[in-house]
Amino acid sequence: MESARTLWSHPVSQASDPHVISRSKFGRLRIRFDGGCSYPTMLDSLHAVYKRTGGLIAPGETLSGPDWINRIIENGYPISDQERTSILTLMWALP
């Protein structure tokens, strides 16, 4: 059974929600990711990107992992291969 976590915010209510980064209309930033396995290094990388680039998410906006990576690159923020892999692994996109 799939498991998911929300990092640095309140949990999202439905386990079937996709793994995304979003900002509420009130400005609260949250990230939902796969928490089924423990990947400490990947979690550290995800947290680093979250802290560094969270400002790229506008109020009311939701982005998938790949969309977030594209946003980071388009805005000229540095992103390492390890950070990119962490986002793609922990924030896999649903079909």
CSV table of N, CA and C in Angstrom, one decimal, residues 19-53:
chain,number,residue,atom,x,y,z
A,19,HIS,N,1.8,13.5,-5.5
A,19,HIS,CA,2.9,14.1,-4.8
A,19,HIS,C,3.3,15.4,-5.5
A,20,VAL,N,3.1,16.5,-4.8
A,20,VAL,CA,3.3,17.8,-5.4
A,20,VAL,C,3.9,18.8,-4.4
A,21,ILE,N,4.3,19.9,-4.9
A,21,ILE,CA,4.6,21.1,-4.0
A,21,ILE,C,3.5,22.1,-4.3
A,22,SER,N,3.0,22.7,-3.3
A,22,SER,CA,1.9,23.7,-3.5
A,22,SER,C,2.0,24.8,-2.5
A,23,ARG,N,1.3,25.9,-2.8
A,23,ARG,CA,1.2,27.0,-1.9
A,23,ARG,C,-0.3,27.4,-1.8
A,24,SER,N,-0.8,27.5,-0.6
A,24,SER,CA,-2.2,27.8,-0.4
A,24,SER,C,-2.4,29.3,-0.8
A,25,LYS,N,-3.7,29.6,-1.0
A,25,LYS,CA,-4.0,31.0,-1.3
A,25,LYS,C,-3.6,32.0,-0.2
A,26,PHE,N,-3.4,31.4,1.0
A,26,PHE,CA,-3.0,32.2,2.1
A,26,PHE,C,-1.5,32.2,2.3
A,27,GLY,N,-0.8,31.5,1.4
A,27,GLY,CA,0.7,31.6,1.5
A,27,GLY,C,1.4,30.4,2.1
A,28,ARG,N,0.7,29.4,2.7
A,28,ARG,CA,1.4,28.3,3.3
A,28,ARG,C,1.9,27.3,2.3
A,29,LEU,N,3.2,27.1,2.4
A,29,LEU,CA,3.9,26.2,1.4
A,29,LEU,C,3.9,24.8,2.0
A,30,ARG,N,3.6,23.8,1.1
A,30,ARG,CA,3.7,22.4,1.6
A,30,ARG,C,4.1,21.5,0.4
A,31,ILE,N,4.8,20.4,0.8
A,31,ILE,CA,5.2,19.5,-0.2
A,31,ILE,C,4.7,18.1,0.2
A,32,ARG,N,4.2,17.4,-0.7
A,32,ARG,CA,3.7,16.0,-0.5
A,32,ARG,C,4.6,15.1,-1.3
A,33,PHE,N,5.1,14.1,-0.6
A,33,PHE,CA,6.1,13.2,-1.3
A,33,PHE,C,5.9,11.7,-0.8
A,34,ASP,N,6.5,10.8,-1.5
A,34,ASP,CA,6.4,9.4,-1.2
A,34,ASP,C,7.2,9.1,0.1
A,35,GLY,N,6.5,8.7,1.1
A,35,GLY,CA,7.1,8.4,2.4
A,35,GLY,C,7.2,6.9,2.7
A,36,GLY,N,7.0,6.0,1.7
A,36,GLY,CA,6.9,4.6,1.9
A,36,GLY,C,8.3,4.0,2.3
A,37,CYS,N,9.3,4.6,1.8
A,37,CYS,CA,10.7,4.1,2.2
A,37,CYS,C,11.5,5.2,2.8
A,38,SER,N,12.5,4.8,3.5
A,38,SER,CA,13.3,5.8,4.2
A,38,SER,C,14.6,6.1,3.4
A,39,TYR,N,14.7,7.3,2.8
A,39,TYR,CA,15.8,7.7,2.1
A,39,TYR,C,16.4,9.0,2.7
A,40,PRO,N,17.2,8.8,3.8
A,40,PRO,CA,17.6,10.0,4.6
A,40,PRO,C,18.3,11.0,3.7
A,41,THR,N,19.2,10.6,2.8
A,41,THR,CA,20.0,11.6,2.0
A,41,THR,C,19.0,12.3,1.1
A,42,MET,N,18.1,11.6,0.5
A,42,MET,CA,17.1,12.2,-0.4
A,42,MET,C,16.2,13.2,0.3
A,43,LEU,N,15.8,12.8,1.5
A,43,LEU,CA,15.0,13.7,2.3
A,43,LEU,C,15.8,15.0,2.6
A,44,ASP,N,17.1,14.9,2.9
A,44,ASP,CA,17.9,16.1,3.2
A,44,ASP,C,18.0,16.9,1.9
A,45,SER,N,18.2,16.3,0.8
A,45,SER,CA,18.2,17.0,-0.5
A,45,SER,C,16.9,17.7,-0.8
A,46,LEU,N,15.8,17.0,-0.6
A,46,LEU,CA,14.5,17.6,-0.9
A,46,LEU,C,14.3,18.8,0.0
A,47,HIS,N,14.6,18.7,1.3
A,47,HIS,CA,14.5,19.8,2.2
A,47,HIS,C,15.3,21.0,1.8
A,48,ALA,N,16.5,20.8,1.3
A,48,ALA,CA,17.4,21.8,0.9
A,48,ALA,C,16.8,22.6,-0.3
A,49,VAL,N,16.3,21.9,-1.3
A,49,VAL,CA,15.6,22.5,-2.4
A,49,VAL,C,14.4,23.3,-2.0
A,50,TYR,N,13.6,22.6,-1.1
A,50,TYR,CA,12.4,23.3,-0.6
A,50,TYR,C,12.7,24.6,0.0
A,51,LYS,N,13.7,24.7,0.9
A,51,LYS,CA,14.1,25.9,1.6
A,51,LYS,C,14.6,26.9,0.6
A,52,ARG,N,15.4,26.5,-0.4
A,52,ARG,CA,16.0,27.4,-1.3
A,52,ARG,C,15.1,27.9,-2.4
A,53,THR,N,14.2,27.1,-2.9
A,53,THR,CA,13.4,27.5,-4.0
A,53,THR,C,11.9,27.6,-3.8
